[in-house]
JSON list of C-alpha atoms in Angstrom, two decimals:
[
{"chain": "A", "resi": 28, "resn": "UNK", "atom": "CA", "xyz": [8.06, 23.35, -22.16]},
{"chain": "A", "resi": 29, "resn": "UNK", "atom": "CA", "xyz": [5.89, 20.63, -23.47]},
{"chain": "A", "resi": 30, "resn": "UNK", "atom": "CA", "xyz": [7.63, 17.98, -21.03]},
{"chain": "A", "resi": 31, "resn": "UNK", "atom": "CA", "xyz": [6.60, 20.61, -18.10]},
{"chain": "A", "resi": 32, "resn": "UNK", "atom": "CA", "xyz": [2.91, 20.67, -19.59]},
{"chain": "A", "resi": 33, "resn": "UNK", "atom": "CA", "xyz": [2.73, 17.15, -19.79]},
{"chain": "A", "resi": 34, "resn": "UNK", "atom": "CA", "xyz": [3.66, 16.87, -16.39]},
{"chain": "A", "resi": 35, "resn": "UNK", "atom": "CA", "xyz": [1.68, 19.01, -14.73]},
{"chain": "A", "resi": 36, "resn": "UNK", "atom": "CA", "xyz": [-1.53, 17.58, -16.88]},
{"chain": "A", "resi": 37, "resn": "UNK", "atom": "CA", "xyz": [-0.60, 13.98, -15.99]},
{"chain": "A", "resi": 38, "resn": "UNK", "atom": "CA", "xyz": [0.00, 14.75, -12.16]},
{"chain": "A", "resi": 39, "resn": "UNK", "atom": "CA", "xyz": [-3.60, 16.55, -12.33]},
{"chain": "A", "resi": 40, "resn": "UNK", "atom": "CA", "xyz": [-5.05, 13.62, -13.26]},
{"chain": "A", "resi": 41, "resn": "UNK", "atom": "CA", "xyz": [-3.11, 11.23, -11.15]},
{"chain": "A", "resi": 42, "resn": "UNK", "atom": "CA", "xyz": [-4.24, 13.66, -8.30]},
{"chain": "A", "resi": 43, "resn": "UNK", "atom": "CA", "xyz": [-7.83, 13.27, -8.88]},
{"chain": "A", "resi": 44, "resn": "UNK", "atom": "CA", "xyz": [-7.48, 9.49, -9.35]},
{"chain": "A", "resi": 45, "resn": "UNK", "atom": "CA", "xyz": [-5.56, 8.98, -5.91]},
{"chain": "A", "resi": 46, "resn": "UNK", "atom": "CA", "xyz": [-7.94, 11.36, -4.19]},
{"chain": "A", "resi": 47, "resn": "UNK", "atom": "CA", "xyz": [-10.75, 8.92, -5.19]},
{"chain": "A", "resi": 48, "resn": "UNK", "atom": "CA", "xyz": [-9.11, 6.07, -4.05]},
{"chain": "A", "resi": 49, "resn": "UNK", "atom": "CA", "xyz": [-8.81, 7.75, -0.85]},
{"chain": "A", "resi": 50, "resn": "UNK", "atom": "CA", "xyz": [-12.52, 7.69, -0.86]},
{"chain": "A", "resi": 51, "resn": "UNK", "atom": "CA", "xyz": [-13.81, 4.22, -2.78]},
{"chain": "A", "resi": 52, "resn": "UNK", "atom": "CA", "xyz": [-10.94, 2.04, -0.77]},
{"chain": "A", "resi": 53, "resn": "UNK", "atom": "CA", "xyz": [-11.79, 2.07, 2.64]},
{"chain": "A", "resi": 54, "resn": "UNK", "atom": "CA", "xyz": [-15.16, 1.51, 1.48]},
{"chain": "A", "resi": 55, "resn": "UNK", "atom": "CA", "xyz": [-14.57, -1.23, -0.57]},
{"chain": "A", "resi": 56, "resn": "UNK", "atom": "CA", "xyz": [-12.80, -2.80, 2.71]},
{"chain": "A", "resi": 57, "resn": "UNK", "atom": "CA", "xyz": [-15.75, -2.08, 5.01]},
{"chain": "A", "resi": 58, "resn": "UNK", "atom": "CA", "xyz": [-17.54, -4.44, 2.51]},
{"chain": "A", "resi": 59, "resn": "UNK", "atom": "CA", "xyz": [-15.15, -6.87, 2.44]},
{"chain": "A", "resi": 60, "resn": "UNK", "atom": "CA", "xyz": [-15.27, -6.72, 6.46]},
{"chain": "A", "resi": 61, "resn": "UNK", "atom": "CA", "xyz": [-19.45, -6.67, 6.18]},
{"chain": "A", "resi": 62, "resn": "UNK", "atom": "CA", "xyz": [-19.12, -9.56, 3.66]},
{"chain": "A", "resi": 63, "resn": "UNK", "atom": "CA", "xyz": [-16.82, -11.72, 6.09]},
{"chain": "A", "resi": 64, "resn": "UNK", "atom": "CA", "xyz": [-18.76, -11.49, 8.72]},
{"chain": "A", "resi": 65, "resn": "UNK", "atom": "CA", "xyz": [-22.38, -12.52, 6.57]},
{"chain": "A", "resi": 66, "resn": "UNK", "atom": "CA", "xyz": [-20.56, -15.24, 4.82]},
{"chain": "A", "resi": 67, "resn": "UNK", "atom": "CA", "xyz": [-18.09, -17.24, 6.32]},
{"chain": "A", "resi": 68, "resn": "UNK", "atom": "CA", "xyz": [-19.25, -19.52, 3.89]},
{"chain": "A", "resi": 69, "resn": "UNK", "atom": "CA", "xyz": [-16.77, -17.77, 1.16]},
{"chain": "A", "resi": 70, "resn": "UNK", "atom": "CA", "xyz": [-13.83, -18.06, 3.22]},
{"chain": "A", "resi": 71, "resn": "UNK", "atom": "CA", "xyz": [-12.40, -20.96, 2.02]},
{"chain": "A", "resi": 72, "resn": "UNK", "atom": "CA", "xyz": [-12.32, -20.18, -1.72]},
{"chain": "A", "resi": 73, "resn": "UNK", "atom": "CA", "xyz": [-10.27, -17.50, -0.65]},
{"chain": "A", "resi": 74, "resn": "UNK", "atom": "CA", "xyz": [-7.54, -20.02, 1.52]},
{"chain": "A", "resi": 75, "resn": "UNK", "atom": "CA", "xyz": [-7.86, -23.30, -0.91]},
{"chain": "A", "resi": 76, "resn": "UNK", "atom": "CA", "xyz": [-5.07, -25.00, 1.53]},
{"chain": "A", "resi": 77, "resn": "UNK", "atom": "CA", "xyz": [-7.25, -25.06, 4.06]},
{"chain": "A", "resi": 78, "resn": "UNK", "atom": "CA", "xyz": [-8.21, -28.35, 5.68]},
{"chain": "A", "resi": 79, "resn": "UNK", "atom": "CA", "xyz": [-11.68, -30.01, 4.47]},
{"chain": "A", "resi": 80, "resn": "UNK", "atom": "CA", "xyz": [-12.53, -30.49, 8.52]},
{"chain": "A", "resi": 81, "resn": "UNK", "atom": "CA", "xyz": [-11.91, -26.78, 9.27]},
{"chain": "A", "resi": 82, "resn": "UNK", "atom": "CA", "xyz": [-14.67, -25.18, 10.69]},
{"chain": "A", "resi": 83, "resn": "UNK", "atom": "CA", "xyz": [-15.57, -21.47, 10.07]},
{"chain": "A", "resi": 84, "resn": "UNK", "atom": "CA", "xyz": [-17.16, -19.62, 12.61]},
{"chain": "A", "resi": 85, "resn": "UNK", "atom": "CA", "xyz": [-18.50, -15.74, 11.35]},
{"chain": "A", "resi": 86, "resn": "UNK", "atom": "CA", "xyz": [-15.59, -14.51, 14.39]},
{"chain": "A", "resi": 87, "resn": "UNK", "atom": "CA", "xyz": [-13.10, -16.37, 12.79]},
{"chain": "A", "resi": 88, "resn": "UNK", "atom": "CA", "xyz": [-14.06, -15.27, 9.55]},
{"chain": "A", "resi": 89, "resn": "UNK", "atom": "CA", "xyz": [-14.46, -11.43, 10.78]},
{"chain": "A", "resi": 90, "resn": "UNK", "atom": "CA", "xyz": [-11.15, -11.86, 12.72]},
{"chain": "A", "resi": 91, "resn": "UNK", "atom": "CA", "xyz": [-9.51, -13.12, 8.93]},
{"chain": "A", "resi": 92, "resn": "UNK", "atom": "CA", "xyz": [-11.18, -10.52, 6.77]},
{"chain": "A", "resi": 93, "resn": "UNK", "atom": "CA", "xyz": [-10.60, -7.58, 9.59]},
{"chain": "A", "resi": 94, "resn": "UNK", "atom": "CA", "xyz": [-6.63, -8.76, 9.10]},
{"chain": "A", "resi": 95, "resn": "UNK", "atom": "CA", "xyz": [-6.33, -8.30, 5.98]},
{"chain": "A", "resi": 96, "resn": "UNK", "atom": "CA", "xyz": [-8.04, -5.45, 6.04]},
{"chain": "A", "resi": 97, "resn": "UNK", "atom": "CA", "xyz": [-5.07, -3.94, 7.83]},
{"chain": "A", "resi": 98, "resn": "UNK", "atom": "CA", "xyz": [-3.57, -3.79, 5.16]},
{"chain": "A", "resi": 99, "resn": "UNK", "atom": "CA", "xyz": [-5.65, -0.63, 3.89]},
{"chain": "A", "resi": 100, "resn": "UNK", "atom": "CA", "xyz": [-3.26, 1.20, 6.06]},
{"chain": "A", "resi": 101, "resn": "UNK", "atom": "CA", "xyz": [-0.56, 1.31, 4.02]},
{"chain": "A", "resi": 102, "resn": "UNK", "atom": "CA", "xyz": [-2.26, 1.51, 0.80]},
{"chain": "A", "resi": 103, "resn": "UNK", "atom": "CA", "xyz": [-3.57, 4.95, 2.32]},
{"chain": "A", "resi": 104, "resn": "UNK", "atom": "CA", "xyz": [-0.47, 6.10, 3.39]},
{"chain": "A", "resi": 105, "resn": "UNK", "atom": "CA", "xyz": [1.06, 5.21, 0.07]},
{"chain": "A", "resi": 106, "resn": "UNK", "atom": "CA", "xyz": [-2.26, 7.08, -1.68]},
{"chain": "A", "resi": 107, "resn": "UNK", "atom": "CA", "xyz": [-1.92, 10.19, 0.46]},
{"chain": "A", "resi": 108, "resn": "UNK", "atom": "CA", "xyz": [1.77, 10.44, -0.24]},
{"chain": "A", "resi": 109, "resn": "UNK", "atom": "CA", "xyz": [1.02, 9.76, -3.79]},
{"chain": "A", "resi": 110, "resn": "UNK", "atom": "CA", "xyz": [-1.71, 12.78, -3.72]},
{"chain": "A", "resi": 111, "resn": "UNK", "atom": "CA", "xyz": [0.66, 15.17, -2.03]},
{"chain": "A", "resi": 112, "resn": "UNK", "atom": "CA", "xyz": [3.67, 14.32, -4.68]},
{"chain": "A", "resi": 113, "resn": "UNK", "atom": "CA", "xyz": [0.91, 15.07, -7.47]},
{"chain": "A", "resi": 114, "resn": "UNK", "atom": "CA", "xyz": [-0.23, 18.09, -5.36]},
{"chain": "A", "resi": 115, "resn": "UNK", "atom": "CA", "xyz": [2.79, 19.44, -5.84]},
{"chain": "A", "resi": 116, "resn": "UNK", "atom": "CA", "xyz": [3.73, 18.15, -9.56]},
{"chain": "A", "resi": 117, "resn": "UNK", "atom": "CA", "xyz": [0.53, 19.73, -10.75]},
{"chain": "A", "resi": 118, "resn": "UNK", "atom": "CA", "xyz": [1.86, 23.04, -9.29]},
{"chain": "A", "resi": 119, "resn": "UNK", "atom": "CA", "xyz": [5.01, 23.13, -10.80]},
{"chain": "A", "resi": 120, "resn": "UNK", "atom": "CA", "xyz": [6.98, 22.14, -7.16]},
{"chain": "A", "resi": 121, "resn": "UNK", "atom": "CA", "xyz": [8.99, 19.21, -9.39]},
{"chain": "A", "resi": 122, "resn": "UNK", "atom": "CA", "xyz": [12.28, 18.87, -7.99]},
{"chain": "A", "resi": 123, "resn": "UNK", "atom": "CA", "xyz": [12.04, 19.91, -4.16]},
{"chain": "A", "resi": 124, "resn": "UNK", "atom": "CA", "xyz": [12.91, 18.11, -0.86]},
{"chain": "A", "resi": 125, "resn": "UNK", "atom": "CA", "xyz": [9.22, 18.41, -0.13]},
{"chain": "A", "resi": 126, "resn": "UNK", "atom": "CA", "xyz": [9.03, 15.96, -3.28]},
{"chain": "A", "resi": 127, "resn": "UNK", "atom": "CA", "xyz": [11.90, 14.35, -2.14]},
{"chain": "A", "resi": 128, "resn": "UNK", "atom": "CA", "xyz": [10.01, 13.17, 1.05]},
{"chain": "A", "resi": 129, "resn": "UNK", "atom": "CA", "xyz": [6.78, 12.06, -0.70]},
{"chain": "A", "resi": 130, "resn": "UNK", "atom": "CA", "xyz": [8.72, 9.48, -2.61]},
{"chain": "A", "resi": 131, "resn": "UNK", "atom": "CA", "xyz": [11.00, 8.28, 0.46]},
{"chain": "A", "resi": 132, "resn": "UNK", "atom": "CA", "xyz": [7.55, 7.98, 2.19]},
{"chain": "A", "resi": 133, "resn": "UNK", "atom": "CA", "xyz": [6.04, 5.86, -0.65]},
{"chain": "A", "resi": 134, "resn": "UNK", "atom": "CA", "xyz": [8.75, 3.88, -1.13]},
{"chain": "A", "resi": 135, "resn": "UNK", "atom": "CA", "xyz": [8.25, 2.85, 3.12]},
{"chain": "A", "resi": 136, "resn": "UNK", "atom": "CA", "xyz": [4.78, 2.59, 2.16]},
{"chain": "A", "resi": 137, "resn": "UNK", "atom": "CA", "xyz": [5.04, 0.30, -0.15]},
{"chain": "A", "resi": 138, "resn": "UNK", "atom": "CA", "xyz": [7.70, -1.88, 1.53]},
{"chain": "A", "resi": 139, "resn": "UNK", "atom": "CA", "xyz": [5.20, -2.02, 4.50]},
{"chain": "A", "resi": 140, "resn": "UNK", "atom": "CA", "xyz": [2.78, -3.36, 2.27]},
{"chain": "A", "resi": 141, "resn": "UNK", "atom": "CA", "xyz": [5.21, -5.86, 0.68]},
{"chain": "A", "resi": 142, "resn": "UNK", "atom": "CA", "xyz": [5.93, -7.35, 4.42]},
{"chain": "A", "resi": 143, "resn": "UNK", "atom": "CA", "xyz": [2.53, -7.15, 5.06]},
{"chain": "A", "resi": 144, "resn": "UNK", "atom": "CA", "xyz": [1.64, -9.43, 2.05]},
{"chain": "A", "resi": 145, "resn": "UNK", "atom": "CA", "xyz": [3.74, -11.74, 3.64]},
{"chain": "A", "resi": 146, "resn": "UNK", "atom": "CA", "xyz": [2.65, -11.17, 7.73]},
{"chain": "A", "resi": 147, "resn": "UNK", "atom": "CA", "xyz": [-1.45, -10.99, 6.77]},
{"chain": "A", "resi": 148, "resn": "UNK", "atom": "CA", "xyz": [-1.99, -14.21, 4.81]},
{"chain": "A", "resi": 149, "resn": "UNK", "atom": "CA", "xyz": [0.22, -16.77, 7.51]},
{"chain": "A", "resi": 150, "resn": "UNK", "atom": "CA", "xyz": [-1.72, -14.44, 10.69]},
{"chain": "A", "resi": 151, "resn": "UNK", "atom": "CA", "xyz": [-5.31, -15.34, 9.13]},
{"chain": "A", "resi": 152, "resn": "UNK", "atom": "CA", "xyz": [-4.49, -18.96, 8.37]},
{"chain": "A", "resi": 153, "resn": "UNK", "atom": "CA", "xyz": [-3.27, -19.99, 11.54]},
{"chain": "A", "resi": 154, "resn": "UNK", "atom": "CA", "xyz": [-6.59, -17.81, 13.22]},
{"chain": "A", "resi": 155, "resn": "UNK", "atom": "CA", "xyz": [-9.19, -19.96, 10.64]},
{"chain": "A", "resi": 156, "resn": "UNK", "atom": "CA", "xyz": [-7.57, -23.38, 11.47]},
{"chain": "A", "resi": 157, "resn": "UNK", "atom": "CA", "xyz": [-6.66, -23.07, 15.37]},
{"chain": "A", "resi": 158, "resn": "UNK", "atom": "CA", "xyz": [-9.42, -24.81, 16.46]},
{"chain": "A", "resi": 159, "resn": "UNK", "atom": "CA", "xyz": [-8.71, -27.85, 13.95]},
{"chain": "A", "resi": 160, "resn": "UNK", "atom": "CA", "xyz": [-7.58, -31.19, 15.39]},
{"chain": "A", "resi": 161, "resn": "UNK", "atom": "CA", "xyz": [-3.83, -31.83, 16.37]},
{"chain": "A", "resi": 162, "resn": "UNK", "atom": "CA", "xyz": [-1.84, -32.13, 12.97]},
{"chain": "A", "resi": 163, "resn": "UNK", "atom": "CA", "xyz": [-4.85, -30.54, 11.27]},
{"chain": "A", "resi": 164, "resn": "UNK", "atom": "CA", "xyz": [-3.20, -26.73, 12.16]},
{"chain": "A", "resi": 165, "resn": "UNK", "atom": "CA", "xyz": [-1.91, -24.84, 9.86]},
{"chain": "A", "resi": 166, "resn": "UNK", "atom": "CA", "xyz": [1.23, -22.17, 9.85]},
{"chain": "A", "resi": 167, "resn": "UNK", "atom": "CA", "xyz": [1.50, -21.32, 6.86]},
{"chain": "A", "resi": 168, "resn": "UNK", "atom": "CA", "xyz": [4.40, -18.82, 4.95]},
{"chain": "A", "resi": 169, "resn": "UNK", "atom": "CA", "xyz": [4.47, -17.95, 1.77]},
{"chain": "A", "resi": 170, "resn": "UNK", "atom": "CA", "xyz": [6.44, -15.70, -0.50]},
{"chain": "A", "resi": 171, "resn": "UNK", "atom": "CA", "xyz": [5.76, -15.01, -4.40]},
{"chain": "A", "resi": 172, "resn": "UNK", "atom": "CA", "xyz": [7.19, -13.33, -7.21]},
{"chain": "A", "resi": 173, "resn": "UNK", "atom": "CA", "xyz": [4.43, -10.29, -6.64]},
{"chain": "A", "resi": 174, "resn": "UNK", "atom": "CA", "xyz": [5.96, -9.92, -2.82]},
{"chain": "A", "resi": 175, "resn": "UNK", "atom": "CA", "xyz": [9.12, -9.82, -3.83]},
{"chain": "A", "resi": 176, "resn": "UNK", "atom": "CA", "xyz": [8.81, -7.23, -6.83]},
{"chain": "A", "resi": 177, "resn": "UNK", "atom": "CA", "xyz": [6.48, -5.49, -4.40]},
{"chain": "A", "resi": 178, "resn": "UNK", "atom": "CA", "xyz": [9.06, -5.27, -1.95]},
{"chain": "A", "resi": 179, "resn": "UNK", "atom": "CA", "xyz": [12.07, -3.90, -4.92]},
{"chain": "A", "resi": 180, "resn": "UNK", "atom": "CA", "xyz": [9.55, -1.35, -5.65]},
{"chain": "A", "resi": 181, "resn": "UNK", "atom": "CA", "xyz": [9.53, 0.11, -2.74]},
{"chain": "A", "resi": 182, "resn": "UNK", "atom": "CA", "xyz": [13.01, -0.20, -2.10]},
{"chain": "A", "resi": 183, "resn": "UNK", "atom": "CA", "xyz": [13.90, 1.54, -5.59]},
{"chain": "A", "resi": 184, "resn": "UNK", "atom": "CA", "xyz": [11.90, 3.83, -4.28]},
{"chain": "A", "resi": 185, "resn": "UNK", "atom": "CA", "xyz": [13.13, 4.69, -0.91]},
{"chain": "A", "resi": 186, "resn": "UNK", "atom": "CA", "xyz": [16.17, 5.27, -2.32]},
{"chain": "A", "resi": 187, "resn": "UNK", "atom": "CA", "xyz": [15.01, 7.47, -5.23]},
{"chain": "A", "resi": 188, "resn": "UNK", "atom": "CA", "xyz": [13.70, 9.28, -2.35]},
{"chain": "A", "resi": 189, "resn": "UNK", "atom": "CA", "xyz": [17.03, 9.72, -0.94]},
{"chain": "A", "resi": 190, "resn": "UNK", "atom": "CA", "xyz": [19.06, 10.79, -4.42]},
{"chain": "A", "resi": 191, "resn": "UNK", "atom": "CA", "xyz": [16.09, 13.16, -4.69]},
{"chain": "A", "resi": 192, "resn": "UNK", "atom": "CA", "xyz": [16.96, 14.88, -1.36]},
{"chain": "A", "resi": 193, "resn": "UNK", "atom": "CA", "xyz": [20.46, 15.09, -2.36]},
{"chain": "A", "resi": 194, "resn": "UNK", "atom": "CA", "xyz": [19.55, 16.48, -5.82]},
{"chain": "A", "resi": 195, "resn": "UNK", "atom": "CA", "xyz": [16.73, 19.29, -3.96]},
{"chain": "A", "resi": 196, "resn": "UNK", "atom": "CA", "xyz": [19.45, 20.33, -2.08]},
{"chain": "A", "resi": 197, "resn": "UNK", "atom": "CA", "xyz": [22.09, 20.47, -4.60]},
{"chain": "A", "resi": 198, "resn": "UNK", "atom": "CA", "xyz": [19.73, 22.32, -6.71]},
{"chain": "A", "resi": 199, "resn": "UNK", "atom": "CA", "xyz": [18.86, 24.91, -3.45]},
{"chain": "A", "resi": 200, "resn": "UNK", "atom": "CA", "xyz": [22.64, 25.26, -2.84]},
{"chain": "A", "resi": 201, "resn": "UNK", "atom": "CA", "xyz": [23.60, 26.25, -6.67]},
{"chain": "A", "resi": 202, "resn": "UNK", "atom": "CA", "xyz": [20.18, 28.62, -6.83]},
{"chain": "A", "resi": 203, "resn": "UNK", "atom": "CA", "xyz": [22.25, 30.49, -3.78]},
{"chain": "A", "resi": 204, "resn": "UNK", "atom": "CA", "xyz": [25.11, 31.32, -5.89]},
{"chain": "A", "resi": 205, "resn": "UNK", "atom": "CA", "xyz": [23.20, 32.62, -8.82]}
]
């Protein structure tokens, strides 16, 4: 009984917190996107590779910041999965296929992201140095231990998601014989 109470306190809390990201993140972006836009000047502390001669415009610098600001999709979907899974936690729904599907859904969330890590940064580089001189373009790719254990995560997760369905229904088939 105390594990249960424990639970259902945690997920309470982890409800509220996800619920406020919900709120403070896409704010946070439309700063990001207001701060690109007034200073392109910043820009380049944020890509040290780029070339000294590269020139940025407040476009490219909107067109950069609004890219990565894509990113904000996932993270919501991942946050509004989370909420639900609490939602339900905090109520006592613990091992459902309801649950089962907010935790496959996370886990796609998160692997989105993970790609997306990998897509965002190589997308804005090549947009802030097209206009450079020939041999002065960039493409850059890039992969990191943080991607990668990004991308595990939500593959340990997606299929967590999947035992979970099998154990909801395994649990819903033995609750029909009692």
């Amino acid at each position: 009984m105390a594990i249960t109470q424990r639970i259902l306190r945690l997920s309470n809390a982890l409800y509220w917190a996800s619920s406020g990201l919900l709120i403070a993140l896409p704010m946070l972006v439309i700063a990001a996107l207001l701060w690109g836009w007034a200073a392109p000047s910043g820009i380049p502390q944020r890509f040290p590779g780029l070339p000294p001669e590269t020139v940025i415009t407040a476009a490219k610098a909107m067109v950069a910041t609004a890219i990565g600001a894509l990113s904000l999709c996932p993270m919501l979907t991942t946050l509004l999965q989370m909420r639900g899974l609490f939602d339900r936690y905090r109520h006592g729904e613990i091992l459902t296929d309801a649950c089962a599907h907010h935790i496959l859904r996370i886990g796609q969330s998160v692997f989105a992201l993970a790609i997306f890590t990998i897509v965002a940064p190589t997308l804005q580089i090549l947009i802030l140095t097209a206009d450079n001189p020939g041999g002065r373009k960039i493409l850059s790719i890039g992969i990191n231990d943080a991607m990668l254990g990004l991308s595990l995560a939500g593959a340990l997760l997606v299929v967590i998601g999947w035992v979970m369905r099998e154990a909801a229904r395994a649990a819903a088939e033995n609750a029909e014989f009692v």
